[in-house]
Short mmCIF file of C-alpha atoms in Angstrom, two decimals:
data_model
loop_
_atom_site.label_atom_id
_atom_site.label_comp_id
_atom_site.label_asym_id
_atom_site.label_seq_id
_atom_site.Cartn_x
_atom_site.Cartn_y
_atom_site.Cartn_z
CA MET A 1 -10.61 -32.16 -7.53
CA LEU A 2 -12.59 -35.22 -6.44
CA SER A 3 -10.11 -37.73 -7.85
CA LEU A 4 -10.15 -41.45 -7.15
CA THR A 5 -6.52 -42.24 -7.87
CA PRO A 6 -5.95 -45.94 -8.65
CA LYS A 7 -3.39 -47.93 -6.78
CA ILE A 8 -0.60 -48.75 -9.22
CA ASP A 9 2.28 -51.08 -8.38
CA PRO A 10 5.72 -50.75 -9.97
CA THR A 11 4.97 -53.47 -12.55
CA ILE A 12 2.04 -51.61 -14.11
CA GLN A 13 3.67 -48.21 -13.63
CA SER A 14 6.69 -49.35 -15.62
CA LEU A 15 4.38 -50.44 -18.40
CA LEU A 16 2.45 -47.13 -18.36
CA ASP A 17 5.77 -45.24 -18.56
CA ASP A 18 6.60 -47.05 -21.83
CA ARG A 19 4.28 -44.90 -23.90
CA ASP A 20 5.81 -45.81 -27.25
CA PHE A 21 5.32 -49.50 -26.54
CA LEU A 22 1.64 -48.99 -25.64
CA ALA A 23 0.99 -46.71 -28.63
CA GLU A 24 2.51 -49.24 -31.03
CA LEU A 25 0.37 -52.04 -29.56
CA LEU A 26 -2.80 -50.01 -29.87
CA ASP A 27 -1.98 -48.90 -33.40
CA ALA A 28 -1.32 -52.48 -34.44
CA LEU A 29 -4.17 -54.24 -32.67
CA GLY A 30 -6.84 -51.57 -32.28
CA SER A 31 -8.87 -50.00 -29.50
CA PRO A 32 -9.89 -51.29 -27.03
CA LEU A 33 -6.95 -53.49 -26.11
CA ALA A 34 -6.62 -55.74 -23.06
CA LEU A 35 -3.18 -56.36 -21.59
CA VAL A 36 -2.57 -59.17 -19.12
CA LEU A 37 0.60 -59.68 -17.09
CA PRO A 38 0.77 -63.43 -16.50
CA GLN A 39 4.08 -63.40 -14.59
CA ARG A 40 2.68 -60.91 -12.10
CA VAL A 41 -0.03 -63.35 -10.92
CA MET A 42 2.56 -65.55 -9.22
CA ARG A 43 3.34 -62.78 -6.74
CA ASN A 44 -0.26 -62.89 -5.55
CA VAL A 45 -0.09 -66.71 -5.27
CA GLN A 46 2.96 -66.40 -3.05
CA ALA A 47 1.24 -63.82 -0.80
CA PHE A 48 -1.57 -66.32 -0.11
CA ARG A 49 0.93 -69.08 0.44
CA GLU A 50 2.74 -66.93 3.00
CA THR A 51 -0.55 -66.53 4.89
CA TYR A 52 -0.93 -70.31 4.93
CA ARG A 53 2.57 -70.69 6.33
CA ARG A 54 1.95 -68.09 9.00
CA HIS A 55 -1.03 -70.09 10.23
CA GLN A 56 0.68 -73.47 9.67
CA LEU A 57 -2.07 -74.56 7.37
CA THR A 58 -2.07 -76.56 4.13
CA GLY A 59 -4.62 -76.71 1.36
CA ARG A 60 -5.39 -75.85 -2.22
CA LEU A 61 -5.46 -72.42 -3.81
CA TYR A 62 -7.99 -72.63 -6.61
CA TYR A 63 -7.93 -69.76 -9.08
CA ALA A 64 -11.54 -68.81 -9.91
CA HIS A 65 -11.31 -68.99 -13.69
CA LYS A 66 -14.49 -66.96 -14.27
CA ALA A 67 -12.61 -63.78 -13.28
CA ASN A 68 -10.79 -63.75 -16.63
CA ARG A 69 -10.80 -65.87 -19.82
CA SER A 70 -7.07 -65.39 -20.42
CA SER A 71 -5.17 -68.45 -21.62
CA ALA A 72 -1.86 -66.85 -20.69
CA ILE A 73 -2.80 -66.43 -17.01
CA LEU A 74 -4.24 -69.95 -16.85
CA ARG A 75 -1.10 -71.49 -18.36
CA GLU A 76 1.17 -69.53 -16.06
CA LEU A 77 -0.77 -70.78 -13.07
CA ALA A 78 -0.67 -74.35 -14.41
CA ALA A 79 3.09 -74.10 -14.52
CA GLY A 80 3.18 -73.21 -10.80
CA ASP A 81 1.58 -74.79 -7.76
CA ALA A 82 -1.90 -73.19 -7.90
CA ASP A 83 -5.05 -75.10 -8.80
CA VAL A 84 -8.15 -73.92 -10.67
CA ASP A 85 -11.91 -73.60 -9.98
CA VAL A 86 -13.96 -74.05 -13.13
CA ALA A 87 -17.66 -73.13 -13.31
CA SER A 88 -18.65 -74.35 -16.76
CA LEU A 89 -17.96 -77.09 -19.31
CA GLY A 90 -15.96 -74.59 -21.39
CA GLU A 91 -13.83 -73.56 -18.42
CA LEU A 92 -13.10 -77.21 -17.62
CA GLN A 93 -12.01 -77.87 -21.16
CA HIS A 94 -9.87 -74.70 -21.08
CA ALA A 95 -8.19 -75.69 -17.81
CA LEU A 96 -7.37 -79.20 -19.06
CA SER A 97 -5.91 -77.81 -22.30
CA ALA A 98 -3.84 -75.26 -20.33
CA GLY A 99 -1.96 -78.03 -18.51
CA PHE A 100 -3.94 -78.57 -15.31
CA THR A 101 -4.23 -82.24 -14.39
CA PRO A 102 -7.62 -83.42 -13.02
CA GLY A 103 -6.33 -83.60 -9.45
CA ARG A 104 -5.77 -79.83 -9.55
CA ILE A 105 -9.30 -78.89 -10.66
CA VAL A 106 -12.55 -78.36 -8.78
CA ALA A 107 -15.84 -78.01 -10.65
CA THR A 108 -18.24 -75.51 -9.07
CA GLY A 109 -21.38 -73.58 -9.93
CA PRO A 110 -24.50 -74.77 -11.84
CA LYS A 111 -23.74 -77.96 -13.79
CA ASN A 112 -25.54 -79.49 -16.75
CA ARG A 113 -25.18 -83.15 -17.64
CA GLU A 114 -22.40 -82.53 -20.15
CA PHE A 115 -20.34 -80.65 -17.54
CA LEU A 116 -20.83 -83.44 -15.02
CA TRP A 117 -19.93 -86.07 -17.60
CA LEU A 118 -16.57 -84.52 -18.40
CA ALA A 119 -15.87 -83.88 -14.72
CA ALA A 120 -16.60 -87.54 -13.94
CA ARG A 121 -14.72 -88.86 -16.97
CA THR A 122 -11.57 -86.92 -16.07
CA GLY A 123 -11.91 -87.38 -12.31
CA VAL A 124 -11.90 -83.77 -11.15
CA THR A 125 -13.35 -82.88 -7.75
CA VAL A 126 -16.99 -81.84 -8.02
CA SER A 127 -18.37 -79.28 -5.56
CA VAL A 128 -21.96 -80.49 -5.25
CA ASP A 129 -24.72 -77.94 -4.84
CA SER A 130 -27.75 -80.12 -4.24
CA ALA A 131 -29.06 -83.66 -3.76
CA ASP A 132 -30.29 -83.64 -7.35
CA GLU A 133 -26.81 -82.78 -8.63
CA LEU A 134 -25.26 -85.50 -6.49
CA ALA A 135 -27.72 -88.09 -7.76
CA GLU A 136 -27.11 -86.97 -11.38
CA LEU A 137 -23.36 -87.25 -10.97
CA ALA A 138 -23.60 -90.67 -9.31
CA GLY A 139 -25.88 -91.88 -12.12
CA ILE A 140 -23.34 -90.83 -14.75
CA VAL A 141 -20.51 -92.62 -12.89
CA ALA A 142 -22.59 -95.79 -12.55
CA GLY A 143 -23.93 -95.68 -16.11
CA HIS A 144 -20.43 -95.36 -17.63
CA ARG A 145 -18.71 -97.63 -15.07
CA LEU A 146 -16.29 -94.89 -14.07
CA PRO A 147 -14.08 -94.79 -10.96
CA ARG A 148 -15.43 -93.03 -7.89
CA VAL A 149 -15.46 -89.24 -8.26
CA PRO A 150 -14.25 -87.00 -5.42
CA VAL A 151 -16.92 -84.61 -4.20
CA SER A 152 -17.24 -81.79 -1.69
CA LEU A 153 -20.62 -80.65 -0.38
CA ARG A 154 -21.38 -76.96 -0.71
CA LEU A 155 -23.52 -75.78 2.23
CA SER A 156 -25.35 -72.56 3.09
CA GLY A 157 -27.73 -71.04 5.66
CA PHE A 158 -25.65 -71.47 8.81
CA THR A 159 -26.78 -70.42 12.27
CA SER A 160 -24.97 -69.85 15.56
CA ALA A 161 -26.19 -69.58 19.12
CA GLY A 162 -26.07 -66.01 20.24
CA VAL A 163 -25.45 -64.84 16.67
CA ARG A 164 -28.12 -63.79 14.27
CA VAL A 165 -29.16 -66.22 11.53
CA LEU A 166 -27.31 -65.58 8.31
CA THR A 167 -30.15 -63.99 6.42
CA ARG A 168 -27.95 -63.33 3.42
CA ARG A 169 -29.18 -65.80 0.82
CA SER A 170 -26.94 -67.69 -1.54
CA ARG A 171 -27.83 -69.22 -4.92
CA PHE A 172 -25.39 -72.01 -4.13
CA GLY A 173 -25.33 -74.89 -1.76
CA THR A 174 -27.61 -77.08 0.31
CA PRO A 175 -28.99 -75.59 3.58
CA ALA A 176 -26.83 -76.81 6.43
CA GLY A 177 -29.96 -78.10 8.21
CA ALA A 178 -30.48 -80.58 5.33
CA LEU A 179 -26.98 -82.09 5.58
CA ALA A 180 -28.25 -85.37 7.09
CA ASP A 181 -30.40 -86.10 4.03
CA LEU A 182 -27.51 -85.28 1.71
CA LEU A 183 -25.20 -87.62 3.65
CA ASP A 184 -27.82 -90.39 3.48
CA LEU A 185 -27.76 -90.11 -0.33
CA LEU A 186 -23.98 -89.96 -0.39
CA GLU A 187 -23.73 -93.18 1.63
CA LYS A 188 -26.15 -94.91 -0.73
CA ARG A 189 -24.00 -93.90 -3.68
CA ALA A 190 -20.68 -94.68 -2.01
CA ASP A 191 -19.57 -96.79 -4.98
CA GLN A 192 -19.81 -93.78 -7.24
CA VAL A 193 -18.71 -90.78 -5.16
CA GLU A 194 -16.17 -90.17 -2.38
CA LEU A 195 -16.53 -87.29 0.09
CA THR A 196 -13.42 -85.07 0.34
CA GLY A 197 -14.81 -82.12 2.28
CA VAL A 198 -17.40 -79.38 2.62
CA ALA A 199 -17.57 -75.84 1.28
CA TYR A 200 -19.54 -72.63 1.48
CA HIS A 201 -20.11 -69.58 -0.71
CA LEU A 202 -21.05 -66.19 0.76
CA ASP A 203 -21.28 -62.97 -1.26
CA THR A 204 -20.08 -60.72 1.50
CA ILE A 205 -16.93 -59.13 2.87
CA GLY A 206 -18.31 -59.31 6.42
CA LEU A 207 -15.96 -61.24 8.74
CA PRO A 208 -18.66 -62.07 11.32
CA GLU A 209 -20.84 -63.86 8.75
CA LYS A 210 -17.88 -65.74 7.32
CA ALA A 211 -16.78 -66.74 10.80
CA VAL A 212 -20.22 -68.31 11.41
CA ALA A 213 -20.01 -70.11 8.07
CA VAL A 214 -16.54 -71.50 8.82
CA GLU A 215 -17.65 -72.72 12.25
CA GLY A 216 -20.81 -74.17 10.70
CA CYS A 217 -18.67 -76.11 8.24
CA LEU A 218 -16.56 -77.46 11.10
CA VAL A 219 -19.75 -78.76 12.70
CA ALA A 220 -20.71 -80.35 9.36
CA LEU A 221 -17.31 -82.01 9.10
CA ASP A 222 -17.77 -83.42 12.61
CA GLN A 223 -21.12 -84.85 11.48
CA CYS A 224 -19.49 -86.46 8.47
CA ARG A 225 -16.83 -88.08 10.63
CA ALA A 226 -19.46 -89.35 13.06
CA ARG A 227 -20.86 -91.38 10.15
CA GLY A 228 -17.44 -92.92 9.42
CA LEU A 229 -16.69 -90.68 6.45
CA ARG A 230 -13.21 -89.17 6.09
CA PRO A 231 -13.46 -85.57 4.80
CA ARG A 232 -10.18 -83.70 4.85
CA SER A 233 -10.86 -80.15 3.61
CA LEU A 234 -12.93 -77.04 4.13
CA ASP A 235 -13.34 -74.80 1.05
CA ILE A 236 -14.23 -71.22 2.03
CA GLY A 237 -14.56 -69.91 -1.52
CA GLY A 238 -13.39 -66.39 -2.48
CA GLY A 239 -14.37 -62.87 -1.63
CA PHE A 240 -10.93 -61.73 -0.42
CA GLY A 241 -11.18 -58.54 -2.39
CA VAL A 242 -8.82 -55.94 -3.88
CA ASN A 243 -7.79 -52.49 -2.80
CA TYR A 244 -8.25 -50.42 -5.98
CA LEU A 245 -7.42 -46.93 -4.64
CA ALA A 246 -4.20 -45.34 -3.54
CA ASP A 247 -5.74 -42.96 -1.02
CA GLY A 248 -8.46 -43.74 1.49
CA ALA A 249 -9.02 -40.05 2.12
CA GLU A 250 -10.04 -39.55 -1.50
CA TRP A 251 -12.65 -42.31 -1.17
CA GLU A 252 -14.05 -40.82 1.99
CA ARG A 253 -14.21 -37.38 0.45
CA TRP A 254 -15.89 -38.54 -2.72
CA THR A 255 -18.55 -40.63 -0.95
CA THR A 256 -19.26 -37.72 1.41
CA GLU A 257 -19.56 -35.22 -1.48
CA LEU A 258 -21.81 -37.68 -3.37
CA GLY A 259 -24.22 -37.58 -0.48
CA GLN A 260 -24.13 -33.78 -0.53
CA ALA A 261 -24.85 -33.82 -4.27
CA VAL A 262 -27.81 -36.19 -3.78
CA LEU A 263 -29.20 -33.76 -1.19
CA GLY A 264 -28.79 -30.92 -3.64
CA ARG A 265 -26.21 -29.09 -1.58
CA ARG A 266 -23.58 -29.11 -4.28
CA PRO A 267 -23.48 -29.56 -8.09
CA PRO A 268 -24.12 -33.13 -9.31
CA LEU A 269 -21.20 -35.55 -9.38
CA THR A 270 -22.91 -38.12 -11.63
CA TRP A 271 -24.77 -38.36 -14.91
CA GLU A 272 -28.37 -37.19 -14.41
CA GLY A 273 -27.80 -37.03 -10.66
CA HIS A 274 -27.50 -40.82 -10.20
CA GLY A 275 -27.16 -41.61 -6.52
CA TYR A 276 -25.64 -45.13 -6.51
CA GLY A 277 -28.31 -46.23 -4.06
CA LEU A 278 -28.54 -42.96 -2.11
CA ARG A 279 -31.63 -40.74 -2.28
CA ALA A 280 -32.98 -37.58 -0.66
CA GLU A 281 -36.19 -37.73 1.35
CA GLY A 282 -37.33 -34.50 2.99
CA GLY A 283 -33.81 -33.16 3.24
CA THR A 284 -32.49 -36.41 4.76
CA LEU A 285 -30.11 -38.80 3.03
CA ARG A 286 -31.61 -42.29 2.72
CA GLY A 287 -30.57 -45.63 1.24
CA ASP A 288 -27.26 -47.50 1.12
CA LEU A 289 -24.28 -46.86 -1.12
CA ALA A 290 -24.46 -49.67 -3.73
CA LEU A 291 -20.82 -49.63 -4.66
CA TYR A 292 -17.80 -51.90 -4.06
CA PRO A 293 -15.63 -50.45 -1.28
CA ALA A 294 -12.87 -49.39 -3.66
CA TYR A 295 -10.51 -48.51 -0.84
CA ARG A 296 -9.89 -51.73 1.09
CA PRO A 297 -6.59 -51.59 3.01
CA VAL A 298 -7.21 -55.14 4.22
CA ALA A 299 -7.72 -57.21 1.08
CA GLY A 300 -6.38 -60.27 -0.67
CA ALA A 301 -4.04 -62.38 1.41
CA ALA A 302 -4.26 -59.85 4.25
CA TYR A 303 -8.03 -60.39 4.40
CA LEU A 304 -7.52 -64.17 4.63
CA ASP A 305 -5.04 -63.57 7.47
CA ARG A 306 -7.62 -61.39 9.25
CA LEU A 307 -10.32 -64.06 8.76
CA LEU A 308 -8.15 -66.87 10.15
CA GLY A 309 -7.46 -64.73 13.20
CA THR A 310 -11.15 -64.04 13.83
CA PRO A 311 -12.57 -65.94 16.86
CA ALA A 312 -15.20 -68.57 16.15
CA PRO A 313 -18.54 -67.25 17.49
CA GLU A 314 -19.21 -70.28 19.73
CA ARG A 315 -15.86 -71.94 20.34
CA GLY A 316 -13.97 -68.66 20.87
CA GLN A 317 -10.70 -69.83 19.33
CA PRO A 318 -9.31 -68.24 16.15
CA LEU A 319 -10.63 -69.95 13.05
CA GLY A 320 -7.12 -70.77 11.82
CA ARG A 321 -6.31 -72.49 15.11
CA LEU A 322 -9.48 -74.60 14.92
CA LEU A 323 -8.60 -75.73 11.38
CA LEU A 324 -5.10 -76.64 12.52
CA ASP A 325 -6.31 -78.50 15.64
CA HIS A 326 -8.80 -80.51 13.57
CA MET A 327 -6.10 -81.20 10.95
CA TYR A 328 -8.26 -80.01 8.05
CA ASP A 329 -6.92 -78.54 4.82
CA LEU A 330 -8.06 -75.05 4.00
CA ASP A 331 -9.07 -74.59 0.35
CA ILE A 332 -9.77 -71.15 -1.14
CA GLU A 333 -11.05 -69.88 -4.52
CA PRO A 334 -9.69 -66.36 -5.11
CA GLY A 335 -10.44 -64.74 -8.48
CA ARG A 336 -10.29 -60.96 -8.23
CA ALA A 337 -7.64 -61.09 -5.50
CA LEU A 338 -5.37 -63.41 -7.51
CA LEU A 339 -5.51 -60.98 -10.47
CA ASP A 340 -4.66 -57.88 -8.45
CA GLN A 341 -2.35 -55.63 -10.55
CA CYS A 342 -2.33 -58.16 -13.40
CA GLY A 343 -4.01 -56.26 -16.23
CA VAL A 344 -4.70 -52.98 -18.03
CA ILE A 345 -7.36 -52.02 -20.57
CA LEU A 346 -6.32 -49.37 -23.14
CA ALA A 347 -8.69 -47.18 -25.09
CA ARG A 348 -8.19 -44.38 -27.61
CA VAL A 349 -9.83 -40.98 -27.09
CA LEU A 350 -12.12 -40.21 -30.06
CA SER A 351 -13.39 -36.74 -29.18
CA VAL A 352 -13.53 -34.22 -26.36
CA THR A 353 -16.57 -31.88 -26.20
CA GLY A 354 -17.10 -29.71 -23.20
CA GLU A 355 -17.53 -32.07 -20.26
CA THR A 356 -17.64 -35.27 -22.31
CA VAL A 357 -14.84 -37.53 -23.52
CA ARG A 358 -15.80 -40.21 -26.03
CA LEU A 359 -13.68 -43.33 -26.10
CA ASP A 360 -13.24 -46.11 -28.60
CA LEU A 361 -14.52 -48.74 -26.18
CA ASN A 362 -17.82 -49.31 -24.42
CA ALA A 363 -19.03 -50.05 -20.94
CA ARG A 364 -18.95 -53.82 -21.51
CA ASP A 365 -15.26 -53.63 -22.51
CA VAL A 366 -14.31 -52.31 -19.06
CA SER A 367 -17.25 -53.21 -16.80
CA LEU A 368 -16.32 -51.06 -13.83
CA GLU A 369 -19.80 -49.61 -13.57
CA GLU A 370 -21.51 -53.02 -13.77
CA HIS A 371 -19.35 -54.29 -10.90
CA GLY A 372 -19.67 -51.12 -8.87
CA VAL A 373 -16.00 -50.15 -8.79
CA GLN A 374 -15.01 -46.50 -9.01
CA MET A 375 -11.42 -45.48 -9.93
CA ASP A 376 -9.93 -43.01 -12.39
CA PRO A 377 -8.23 -43.99 -15.65
CA VAL A 378 -4.68 -42.79 -16.41
CA VAL A 379 -4.21 -40.32 -19.30
CA ILE A 380 -1.33 -41.23 -21.65
CA PRO A 381 -0.63 -38.37 -24.10
CA ARG A 382 0.47 -39.50 -27.54
CA THR A 383 3.08 -36.73 -27.95
CA ASP A 384 5.72 -35.32 -25.63
CA ASN A 385 6.07 -31.90 -27.22
CA ARG A 386 2.56 -30.56 -26.77
CA ARG A 387 1.62 -28.24 -23.95
CA ILE A 388 -0.08 -30.26 -21.23
CA GLU A 389 -3.27 -28.61 -20.02
CA ARG A 390 -4.02 -29.14 -16.37
CA SER A 391 -7.61 -29.98 -15.51
CA HIS A 392 -9.75 -29.19 -12.46
CA ALA A 393 -13.16 -29.81 -14.04
CA GLY A 394 -14.77 -33.20 -14.20
CA VAL A 395 -15.67 -34.99 -17.40
CA HIS A 396 -18.05 -37.77 -18.33
CA LEU A 397 -16.57 -40.82 -20.15
CA LEU A 398 -18.78 -41.98 -22.99
CA GLY A 399 -18.58 -45.26 -24.91
CA ASN A 400 -18.65 -46.07 -28.62
CA LEU A 401 -22.10 -47.62 -28.77
CA CYS A 402 -25.07 -45.80 -30.28
CA LEU A 403 -26.90 -46.01 -26.97
CA GLU A 404 -27.66 -43.29 -24.45
CA ALA A 405 -26.87 -45.77 -21.66
CA ASP A 406 -23.27 -46.42 -22.82
CA LEU A 407 -21.51 -44.61 -20.04
CA ILE A 408 -18.10 -45.99 -18.98
CA THR A 409 -19.07 -44.69 -15.55
CA ARG A 410 -21.95 -42.53 -14.35
CA ARG A 411 -19.49 -40.72 -12.11
CA LYS A 412 -17.96 -37.47 -13.25
CA VAL A 413 -14.23 -38.23 -13.53
CA PHE A 414 -11.67 -35.62 -12.51
CA LEU A 415 -8.57 -36.17 -14.60
CA PRO A 416 -5.27 -34.36 -13.82
CA VAL A 417 -4.79 -33.37 -17.50
CA VAL A 418 -7.17 -32.65 -20.35
CA PRO A 419 -7.15 -35.56 -22.83
CA ARG A 420 -7.18 -34.90 -26.56
CA PRO A 421 -8.30 -37.01 -29.50
CA GLY A 422 -5.71 -39.69 -30.14
CA ASP A 423 -4.54 -39.88 -26.52
CA LEU A 424 -4.86 -43.14 -24.64
CA LEU A 425 -6.71 -43.81 -21.46
CA ALA A 426 -5.45 -46.72 -19.37
CA PHE A 427 -7.84 -48.44 -16.97
CA VAL A 428 -5.42 -50.12 -14.59
CA ASN A 429 -5.89 -53.20 -12.42
CA THR A 430 -8.77 -54.44 -14.51
CA ALA A 431 -7.85 -58.12 -15.05
CA GLY A 432 -10.33 -59.36 -12.42
CA TYR A 433 -13.87 -59.40 -13.87
CA PHE A 434 -13.71 -56.03 -15.65
CA MET A 435 -11.79 -57.19 -18.75
CA ASP A 436 -13.95 -59.77 -20.47
CA PHE A 437 -16.70 -60.98 -18.10
CA SER A 438 -19.35 -58.93 -19.88
CA ALA A 439 -17.69 -58.14 -23.22
CA THR A 440 -19.97 -58.47 -26.32
CA ASN A 441 -19.94 -57.67 -30.02
CA ALA A 442 -22.97 -55.37 -29.72
CA LEU A 443 -23.44 -53.20 -32.83
CA HIS A 444 -20.62 -55.26 -34.38
CA GLN A 445 -18.13 -53.33 -32.31
CA PRO A 446 -15.02 -55.47 -31.82
CA VAL A 447 -14.29 -57.07 -28.45
CA ALA A 448 -10.90 -56.06 -27.14
CA ARG A 449 -8.06 -58.26 -28.36
CA LYS A 450 -6.03 -59.63 -25.50
CA VAL A 451 -2.24 -59.44 -25.29
CA ALA A 452 0.19 -61.04 -22.84
CA VAL A 453 3.01 -58.74 -21.77
CA TYR A 454 5.97 -60.44 -20.18
CA ARG A 455 9.74 -60.35 -19.75
CA SER A 456 12.16 -62.77 -21.32
CA GLY A 457 15.90 -62.32 -21.55
CA GLY A 458 15.58 -59.05 -19.67
CA VAL A 459 13.42 -57.54 -22.44
CA ARG A 460 9.72 -56.60 -22.34
CA ARG A 461 7.93 -58.70 -24.92
CA TRP A 462 4.35 -59.36 -26.00
CA CYS A 463 2.29 -61.88 -27.85
CA LEU A 464 -1.39 -62.57 -28.38
CA ASP A 465 -2.89 -64.10 -25.27
CA ASP A 466 -3.53 -67.51 -26.80
CA ARG A 467 0.04 -67.65 -28.10
CA TYR A 468 1.61 -67.36 -24.66
CA TRP A 469 3.15 -70.42 -23.06
CA PRO A 470 5.28 -70.24 -19.89
CA VAL A 471 8.31 -71.92 -21.49
CA HIS A 472 10.65 -69.00 -20.83
CA PRO A 473 12.93 -68.90 -17.73
CA ARG A 474 11.15 -67.52 -14.68
CA GLN A 475 12.27 -63.97 -13.80
CA GLU A 476 11.00 -60.58 -12.78
CA THR A 477 7.65 -59.38 -14.12
CA PRO A 478 7.44 -56.74 -16.89
#
């Protein structure tokens, strides 16, 4: 079987083993159903903090709120020592209502005037993308006679001698070569804004490119100090990643066999022979695999540790050492990595016909395909006394929309047992981006209700996500 077995930690495995609990939840609240584990997120926070301690660094850990809309997770983080990165007016309002004080919030992403107004009014740090945005913010502060607003300058397009230009484009930030003009404007509006640091955003997992960006930001910070400014932090954004699979050999085997299928040397492994970026030309495999590397043994806090140990391209010293020597804070914005093992999406099996399994959820309810992540769901039979049929044939998972394109994944999924109508499929480790980032009410199908599962008094409990408040004593996760 060409399985892609998900990595499951004891917290989620304990939940999956409680089949009666899951069945009762689904019967009561319907399919699909999203479960979040707010207490589990603090373990990921501590893993990042340990990396900071190892490198003797300080700084802010901003949770990238866009990864999940959950109120329970946000409130649990507010009760701890993490901060939050908000990328819309609604996210800012949500963070404030969850208990985050303005000093623990950074506003990022595209910003309209209303977003900038509330950011300025409350005094959160604004990560500025452009000169126009900086001027707009300063105008709001001046027009409403508000106190100075802390800002960081998001940069992009770094270069390094002896290293290729970073050709990877970003939608965010001012080109590093235009920093001088941006600082001119900042100095003119010194009564309205105060520089706290610089930042970058790179949509890559490549350490060499990120090393160039970090060193480029250090150069920018030196330029700021040369003008008499006093920046204190470097925000390197997110992109720390998650390891979704339990076995790297399974990933290698599946990607190899996908190539063979694209070349026609074995039966198709995908719906209509989809190649995920690969194609056959004259008997040769061409293209690049357009999928997230689902097996990533170095991810999350371990990836940050690896990045901080990477030598700067020009200065040669490890990046973490350079930050420490320059006495700069390191700020990060993990989203996916902070939600590792913090959620499950449940769906009921509606029908099984040949090689197809139809589920009572759609591709937007668990957007693995949209985000390019491949991993198998877990079959949870509804009854213990039936004869379990072992499976060696692959099946296609179909959604509940009246659309040909509603495939939970184009990949043929090889499940260890044959599901039956009424069984549950659990898509594990789906809190980060897959749970609600793309969810819609298309065809009036319901969006998954969200439930917080937690432990209190030694007992597993649940409540609707928006009813969860971290007022219980802190203890082990469910």
